[in-house]
Short mmCIF file of C-alpha atoms in Angstrom, two decimals:
data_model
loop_
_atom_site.label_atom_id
_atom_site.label_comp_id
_atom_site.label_asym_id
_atom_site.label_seq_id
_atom_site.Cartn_x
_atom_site.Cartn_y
_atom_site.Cartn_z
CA UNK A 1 8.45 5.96 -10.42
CA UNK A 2 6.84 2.93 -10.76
CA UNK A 3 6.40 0.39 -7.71
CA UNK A 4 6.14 -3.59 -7.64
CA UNK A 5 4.21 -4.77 -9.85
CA UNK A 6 2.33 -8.63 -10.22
CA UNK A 7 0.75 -10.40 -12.42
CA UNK A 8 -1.88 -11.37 -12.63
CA UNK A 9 -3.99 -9.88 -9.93
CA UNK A 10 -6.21 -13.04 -9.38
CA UNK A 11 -5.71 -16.36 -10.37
CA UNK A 12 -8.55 -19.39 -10.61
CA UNK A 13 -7.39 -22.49 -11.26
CA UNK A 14 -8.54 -26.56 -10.48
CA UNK A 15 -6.76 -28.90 -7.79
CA UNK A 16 -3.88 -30.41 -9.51
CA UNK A 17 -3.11 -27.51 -12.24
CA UNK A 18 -0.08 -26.28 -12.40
CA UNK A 19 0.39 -22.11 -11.92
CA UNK A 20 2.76 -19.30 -12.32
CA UNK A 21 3.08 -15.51 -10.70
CA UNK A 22 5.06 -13.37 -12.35
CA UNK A 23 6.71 -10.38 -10.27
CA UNK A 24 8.03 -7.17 -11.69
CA UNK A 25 10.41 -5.67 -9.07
CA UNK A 26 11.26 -2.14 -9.09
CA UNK A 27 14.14 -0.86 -11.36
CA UNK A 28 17.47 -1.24 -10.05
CA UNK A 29 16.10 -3.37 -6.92
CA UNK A 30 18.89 -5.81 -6.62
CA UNK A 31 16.87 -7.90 -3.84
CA UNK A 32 13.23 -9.64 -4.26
CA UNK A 33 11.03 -11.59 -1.86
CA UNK A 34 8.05 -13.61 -2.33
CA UNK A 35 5.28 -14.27 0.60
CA UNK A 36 2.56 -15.43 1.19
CA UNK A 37 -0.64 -14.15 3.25
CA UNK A 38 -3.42 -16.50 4.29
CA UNK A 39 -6.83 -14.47 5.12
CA UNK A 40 -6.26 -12.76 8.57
CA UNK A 41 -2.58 -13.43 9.45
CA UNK A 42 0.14 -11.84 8.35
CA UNK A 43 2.68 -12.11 5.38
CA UNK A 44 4.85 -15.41 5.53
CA UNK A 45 7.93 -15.70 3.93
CA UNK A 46 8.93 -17.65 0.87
CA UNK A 47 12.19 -17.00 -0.64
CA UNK A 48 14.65 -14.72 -1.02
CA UNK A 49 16.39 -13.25 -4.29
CA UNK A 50 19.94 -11.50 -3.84
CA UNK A 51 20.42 -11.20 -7.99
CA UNK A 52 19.90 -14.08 -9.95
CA UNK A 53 20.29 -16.52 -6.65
CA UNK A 54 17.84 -17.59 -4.07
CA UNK A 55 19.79 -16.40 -1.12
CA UNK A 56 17.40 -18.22 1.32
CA UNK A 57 14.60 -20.44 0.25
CA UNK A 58 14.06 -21.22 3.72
CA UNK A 59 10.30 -20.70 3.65
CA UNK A 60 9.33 -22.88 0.94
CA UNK A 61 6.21 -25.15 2.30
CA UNK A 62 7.34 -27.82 0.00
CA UNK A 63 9.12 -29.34 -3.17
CA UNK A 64 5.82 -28.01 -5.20
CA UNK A 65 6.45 -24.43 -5.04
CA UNK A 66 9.53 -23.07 -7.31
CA UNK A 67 11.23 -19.63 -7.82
CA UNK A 68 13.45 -18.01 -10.18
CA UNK A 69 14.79 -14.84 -11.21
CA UNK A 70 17.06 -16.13 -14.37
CA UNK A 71 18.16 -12.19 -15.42
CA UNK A 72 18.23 -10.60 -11.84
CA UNK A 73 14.65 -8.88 -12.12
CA UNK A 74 11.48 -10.09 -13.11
CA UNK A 75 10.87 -13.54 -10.80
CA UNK A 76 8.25 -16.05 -11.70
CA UNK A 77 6.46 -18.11 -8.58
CA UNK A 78 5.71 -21.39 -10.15
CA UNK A 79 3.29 -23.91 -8.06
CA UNK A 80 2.65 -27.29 -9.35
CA UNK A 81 0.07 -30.14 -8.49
CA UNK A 82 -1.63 -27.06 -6.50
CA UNK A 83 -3.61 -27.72 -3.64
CA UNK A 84 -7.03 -26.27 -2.32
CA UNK A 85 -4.12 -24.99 0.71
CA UNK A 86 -2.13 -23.26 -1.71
CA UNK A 87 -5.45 -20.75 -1.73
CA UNK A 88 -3.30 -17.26 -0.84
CA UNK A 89 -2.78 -13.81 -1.47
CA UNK A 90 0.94 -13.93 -3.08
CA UNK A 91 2.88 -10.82 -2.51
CA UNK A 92 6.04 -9.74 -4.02
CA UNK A 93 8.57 -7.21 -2.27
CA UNK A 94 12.17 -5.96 -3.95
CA UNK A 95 14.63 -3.55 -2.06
CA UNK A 96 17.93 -1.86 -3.50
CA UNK A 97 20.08 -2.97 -1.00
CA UNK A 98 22.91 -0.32 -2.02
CA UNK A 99 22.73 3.31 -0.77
CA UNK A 100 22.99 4.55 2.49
CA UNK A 101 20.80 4.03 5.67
CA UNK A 102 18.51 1.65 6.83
CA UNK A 103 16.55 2.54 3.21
CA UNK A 104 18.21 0.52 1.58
CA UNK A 105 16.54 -2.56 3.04
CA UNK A 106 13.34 -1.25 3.18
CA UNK A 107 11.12 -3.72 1.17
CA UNK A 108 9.03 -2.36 -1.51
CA UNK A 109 5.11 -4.71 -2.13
CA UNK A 110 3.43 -5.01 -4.88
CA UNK A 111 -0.12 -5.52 -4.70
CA UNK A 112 -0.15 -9.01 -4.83
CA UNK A 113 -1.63 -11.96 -6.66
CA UNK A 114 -4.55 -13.45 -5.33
CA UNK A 115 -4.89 -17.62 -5.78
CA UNK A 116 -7.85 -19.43 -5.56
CA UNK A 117 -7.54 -23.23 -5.84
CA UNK A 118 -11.27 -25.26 -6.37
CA UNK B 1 14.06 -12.60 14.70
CA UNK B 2 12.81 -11.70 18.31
CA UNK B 3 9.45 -11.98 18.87
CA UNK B 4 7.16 -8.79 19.36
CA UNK B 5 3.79 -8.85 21.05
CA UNK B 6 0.78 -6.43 19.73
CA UNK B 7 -2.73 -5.99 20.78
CA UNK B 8 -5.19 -7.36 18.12
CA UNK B 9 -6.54 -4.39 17.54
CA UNK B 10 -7.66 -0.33 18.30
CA UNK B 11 -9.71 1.96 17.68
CA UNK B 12 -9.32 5.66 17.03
CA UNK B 13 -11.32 8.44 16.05
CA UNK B 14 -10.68 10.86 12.81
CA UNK B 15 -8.45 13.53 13.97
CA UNK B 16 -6.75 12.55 17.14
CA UNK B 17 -3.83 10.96 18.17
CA UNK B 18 -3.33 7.19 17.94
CA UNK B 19 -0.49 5.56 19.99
CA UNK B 20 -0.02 2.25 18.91
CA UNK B 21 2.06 -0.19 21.14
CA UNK B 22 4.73 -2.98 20.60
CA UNK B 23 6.73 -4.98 23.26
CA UNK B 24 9.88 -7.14 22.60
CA UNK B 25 11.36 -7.55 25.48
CA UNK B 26 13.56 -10.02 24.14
CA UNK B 27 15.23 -7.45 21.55
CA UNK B 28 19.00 -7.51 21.11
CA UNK B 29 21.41 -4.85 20.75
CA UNK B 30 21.73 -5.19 16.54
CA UNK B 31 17.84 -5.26 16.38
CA UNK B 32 16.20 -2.38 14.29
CA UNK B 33 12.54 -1.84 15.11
CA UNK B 34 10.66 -1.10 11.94
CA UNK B 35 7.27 -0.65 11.47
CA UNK B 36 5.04 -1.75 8.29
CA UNK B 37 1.22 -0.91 7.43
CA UNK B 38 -1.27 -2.98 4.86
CA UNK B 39 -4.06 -1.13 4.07
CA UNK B 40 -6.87 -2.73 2.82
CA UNK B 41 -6.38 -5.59 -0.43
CA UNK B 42 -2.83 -3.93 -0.88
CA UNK B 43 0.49 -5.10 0.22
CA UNK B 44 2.16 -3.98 3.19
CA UNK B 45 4.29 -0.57 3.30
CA UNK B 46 7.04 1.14 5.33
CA UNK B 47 6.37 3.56 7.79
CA UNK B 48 9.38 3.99 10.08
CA UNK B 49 12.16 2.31 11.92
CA UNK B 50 14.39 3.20 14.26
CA UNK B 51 17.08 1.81 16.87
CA UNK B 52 17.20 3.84 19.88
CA UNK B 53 16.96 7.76 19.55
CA UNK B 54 13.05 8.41 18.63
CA UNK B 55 12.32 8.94 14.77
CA UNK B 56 10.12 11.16 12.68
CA UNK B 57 8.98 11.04 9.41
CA UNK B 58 6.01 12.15 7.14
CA UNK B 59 3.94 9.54 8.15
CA UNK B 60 4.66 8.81 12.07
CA UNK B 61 6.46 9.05 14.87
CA UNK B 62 8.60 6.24 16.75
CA UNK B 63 8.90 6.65 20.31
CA UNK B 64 11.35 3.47 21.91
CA UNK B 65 11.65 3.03 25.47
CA UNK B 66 14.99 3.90 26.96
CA UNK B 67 15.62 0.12 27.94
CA UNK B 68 14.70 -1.05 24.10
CA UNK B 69 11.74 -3.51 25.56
CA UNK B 70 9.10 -1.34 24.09
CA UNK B 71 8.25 1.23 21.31
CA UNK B 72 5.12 3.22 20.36
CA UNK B 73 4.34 4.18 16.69
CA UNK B 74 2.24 7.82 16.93
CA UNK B 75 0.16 8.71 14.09
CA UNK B 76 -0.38 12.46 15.06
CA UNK B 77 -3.76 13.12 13.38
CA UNK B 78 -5.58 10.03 12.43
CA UNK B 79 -7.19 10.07 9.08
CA UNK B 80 -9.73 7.33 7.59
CA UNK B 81 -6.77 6.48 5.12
CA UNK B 82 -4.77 5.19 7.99
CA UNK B 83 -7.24 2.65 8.93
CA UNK B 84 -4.83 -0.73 8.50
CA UNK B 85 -2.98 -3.29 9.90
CA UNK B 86 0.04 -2.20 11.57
CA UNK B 87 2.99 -4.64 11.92
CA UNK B 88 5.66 -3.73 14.29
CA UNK B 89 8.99 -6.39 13.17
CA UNK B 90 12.72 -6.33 14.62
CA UNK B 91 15.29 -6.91 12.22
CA UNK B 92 18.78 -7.65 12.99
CA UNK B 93 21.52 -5.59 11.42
CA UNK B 94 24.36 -7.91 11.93
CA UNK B 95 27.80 -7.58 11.86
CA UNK B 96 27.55 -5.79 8.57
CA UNK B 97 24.99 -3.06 9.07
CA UNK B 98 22.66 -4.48 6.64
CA UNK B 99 19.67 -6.70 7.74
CA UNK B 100 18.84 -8.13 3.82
CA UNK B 101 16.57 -11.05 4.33
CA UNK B 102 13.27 -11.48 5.54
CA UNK B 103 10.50 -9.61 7.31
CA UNK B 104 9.14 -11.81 9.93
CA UNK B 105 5.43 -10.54 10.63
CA UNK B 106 3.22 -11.16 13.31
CA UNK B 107 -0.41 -10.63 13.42
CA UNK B 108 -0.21 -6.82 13.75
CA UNK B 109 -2.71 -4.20 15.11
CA UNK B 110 -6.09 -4.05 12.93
CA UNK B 111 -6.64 0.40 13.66
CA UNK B 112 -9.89 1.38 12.77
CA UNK B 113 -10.83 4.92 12.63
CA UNK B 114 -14.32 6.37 13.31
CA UNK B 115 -15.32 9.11 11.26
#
């Protein structure tokens, strides 16, 4: 079936602009994460999804970056007043969270966005 | 999460055996050990986890030390496709059996395999 998918794959904009990633979890996937991976570390995380609700927004850097997931499945990252920081790979991960076994939390990435702020 | 500790990176060649190591001696008893990959410019993916007993799947092996401070993920033939950066992450399964919430990732093992 299909995986994660993102949109769109790269993303160019100007100090200042304002952005948005779109996410397209996989069907059914009641949970969806966003993080972010900086060149040479590893994924850091963003925000949770549990449905429609952030269930922890914990990793948030700041009152610039913004999530939602308004029907329970596609989520949109929205980034304003970006930053040359904000340069990332953004990566989007969903999991079904019902079933049986440890599967069910497994977390499902897409390929990820890639944002490069002049 | 507790913290795990893995070397920066290894080297293997095409065909053999690659043991790859993780310590956390800090694990509790509700911690799962799971493993992730990211192969190159994609996102990360699942490869195993397990608790205590030693796991095996399609894609690897999990061997966990009989105290819990240690585990090994064994890729039994390496190929040039498993050349990637292996994260090894606890996650806690709580009261509930469920451990929902986020992956907490380290800097991994960079495995490069020589033709």
């Amino acid at each position: 079936g299909a995986g994660v998918s993102q949109t769109p794959s790269n993303k160019v904009t100007e100090k200042g602009k304002y952005v948005e990633l779109r996410c397209d979890p996989i069907s059914g996937h009641t949970a969806l994460y966003w993080y972010r991976q900086s060149l040479g570390q590893g994924p850091e995380f963003l925000i949770y999804f549990q449905g429609t609700g952030a269930a922890d927004d914990s990793g948030l850097p700041n009152d610039r970056f913004f999530a939602v997931r308004p029907e329970g499945s596609v989520s949109t990252l929205k980034i304003q007043r970006t930053e040359r920081g904000d340069s990332a790979v953004y990566l989007c991960a969903s999991s079904p969270t019902t079933g049986t076994g440890g599967m069910r939390d497994t977390q499902y990435f897409g390929p990820g966005t890639r944002l490069t702020v002049l | 999460d507790a913290k795990t500790t893995q070397p920066n990176s290894m080297e293997s060649n095409e065909e053999e055996p690659v043991h790859l190591p993780c310590n956390h001696s800090t694990i509790s008893g509700t911690d799962y050990i799971h493993w992730y990959r990211q192969l190159p410019s994609q996102g990360p993916e699942y490869v195993i986890h397990g608790l205590t007993s030693n796991v095996n799947n399609r894609m690897a092996s999990l061997a966990i030390a009989e105290d819990r401070k240690s585990s090994t993920l064994i890729l039994h033939r390496a190929t040039l496709r498993d050349a990637a950066v292996y994260y090894c992450i606890l996650r806690d399964v709580g009261a509930g059996g469920t451990s929902y919430g986020k992956l907490t990732f380290g800097q991994g093992t960079i495995l490069t395999v020589h033709p």
